[in-house]
Tab-separated table of C-alpha atoms in Angstrom:
chain	number	residue	atom	x	y	z
A	25	MET	CA	-20.331	58.368	31.617
A	26	VAL	CA	-21.993	58.105	35.064
A	27	ASN	CA	-25.208	56.182	35.185
A	28	LYS	CA	-27.513	58.522	37.129
A	29	LYS	CA	-30.329	56.877	39.134
A	30	THR	CA	-33.259	58.347	40.921
A	31	ILE	CA	-33.401	58.080	44.762
A	32	ASP	CA	-36.202	55.542	44.458
A	33	GLU	CA	-34.142	53.381	42.105
A	34	CYS	CA	-30.995	53.577	44.273
A	35	CYS	CA	-32.138	53.754	47.937
A	36	ASN	CA	-34.418	51.331	49.644
A	37	PHE	CA	-35.272	52.801	53.044
A	38	SER	CA	-37.829	50.281	54.012
A	39	GLY	CA	-37.057	48.786	57.420
A	40	SER	CA	-35.095	51.831	58.482
A	41	PRO	CA	-35.274	52.669	62.227
A	42	CYS	CA	-37.372	55.787	61.703
A	43	GLY	CA	-39.707	54.105	59.202
A	44	CYS	CA	-38.414	56.332	56.372
A	45	ASN	CA	-39.280	55.365	52.838
A	46	SER	CA	-39.526	57.265	49.647
A	47	GLY	CA	-43.127	58.294	50.413
A	48	SER	CA	-42.902	59.040	54.092
A	49	GLY	CA	-41.691	62.641	54.148
A	50	CYS	CA	-37.989	62.061	53.457
A	51	LYS	CA	-36.658	65.165	51.680
A	52	VAL	CA	-33.558	66.941	50.657
A	53	GLU	CA	-32.739	69.304	53.536
A	54	ALA	CA	-29.780	70.916	52.009
A	55	VAL	CA	-27.016	70.591	49.411
A	56	LEU	CA	-23.564	70.420	51.039
A	57	SER	CA	-20.196	71.213	49.525
A	58	VAL	CA	-17.149	69.108	50.380
A	59	ASP	CA	-14.003	71.176	50.980
A	60	GLU	CA	-10.490	70.111	49.968
A	61	ARG	CA	-10.034	68.381	53.391
A	62	GLY	CA	-13.208	66.340	52.950
A	63	GLN	CA	-15.210	68.242	55.391
A	64	MET	CA	-18.722	69.503	55.059
A	65	VAL	CA	-21.024	71.620	57.282
A	66	LEU	CA	-24.594	70.744	58.371
A	67	PRO	CA	-26.688	73.871	58.241
A	68	LYS	CA	-27.694	75.262	61.654
A	69	ASP	CA	-31.358	74.868	61.076
A	70	VAL	CA	-30.882	71.054	60.179
A	71	ARG	CA	-28.731	70.551	63.357
A	72	GLU	CA	-31.360	72.248	65.457
A	73	LYS	CA	-34.243	70.242	64.075
A	74	ALA	CA	-32.272	67.027	64.556
A	75	GLY	CA	-31.057	67.940	67.977
A	76	ILE	CA	-27.439	67.706	66.989
A	77	ASN	CA	-25.151	69.486	69.410
A	78	PRO	CA	-21.380	70.002	69.737
A	79	GLY	CA	-19.766	66.825	70.886
A	80	ASN	CA	-22.559	64.550	69.664
A	81	LYS	CA	-21.343	61.324	67.875
A	82	LEU	CA	-23.088	60.441	64.646
A	83	ALA	CA	-22.876	57.103	62.790
A	84	LEU	CA	-22.537	57.275	58.982
A	85	ILE	CA	-24.782	54.622	57.426
A	86	SER	CA	-24.460	53.730	53.815
A	87	TRP	CA	-26.481	51.923	51.226
A	88	GLU	CA	-24.697	50.121	48.367
A	89	LYS	CA	-26.101	49.136	45.005
A	90	ASP	CA	-24.258	47.670	42.104
A	91	GLY	CA	-20.852	47.958	43.960
A	92	SER	CA	-21.180	51.668	44.733
A	93	ILE	CA	-22.430	53.572	47.670
A	94	CYS	CA	-25.521	55.418	46.561
A	95	CYS	CA	-26.973	56.833	49.719
A	96	LEU	CA	-25.635	58.051	53.022
A	97	ALA	CA	-27.489	58.814	56.271
A	98	LEU	CA	-26.448	60.094	59.654
A	99	ILE	CA	-27.895	58.555	62.896
A	100	LYS	CA	-27.031	59.650	66.400
A	101	VAL	CA	-24.910	56.920	68.097
A	102	GLU	CA	-27.241	56.627	71.011
A	103	ALA	CA	-30.221	55.859	68.585
A	104	LEU	CA	-28.038	53.397	66.706
A	105	SER	CA	-27.274	51.402	69.877
A	106	GLY	CA	-31.010	51.116	70.514
A	107	ILE	CA	-31.520	49.821	66.955
A	108	VAL	CA	-28.771	47.239	67.318
A	109	LYS	CA	-30.281	46.066	70.610
A	110	GLU	CA	-33.762	45.700	68.987
A	111	VAL	CA	-32.209	43.510	66.258
A	112	LEU	CA	-29.941	41.409	68.546
A	113	ASP	CA	-32.342	40.797	71.451
A	114	PRO	CA	-34.544	38.400	69.581
A	115	LEU	CA	-31.516	36.561	68.224
A	116	MET	CA	-30.097	36.187	71.734
A	117	GLN	CA	-33.342	34.915	73.145
A	118	ASP	CA	-33.430	32.188	70.447
A	119	HIS	CA	-30.113	30.837	71.869
A	120	ASP	CA	-31.301	30.655	75.521
């Protein structure tokens, strides 16, 4: 039997790059099906709202709880590099 958890119990979005948390307007945009090859399609309206175009690179971010991945998010690679820079810059300055 699978132990089902609510989004609030499973995912802690605090500190995310967009400031997303369970009360900040995060919502289920679509329900996707995974085909036999492991592929899924993001609906056109979601791609348009997110500014995702053919050829864009997306990073798949996961949250783990109790040894299992419970939440997944997609972030544009160019946004991810900015996030990494924000985190690493203060650390690098400490070592100067």
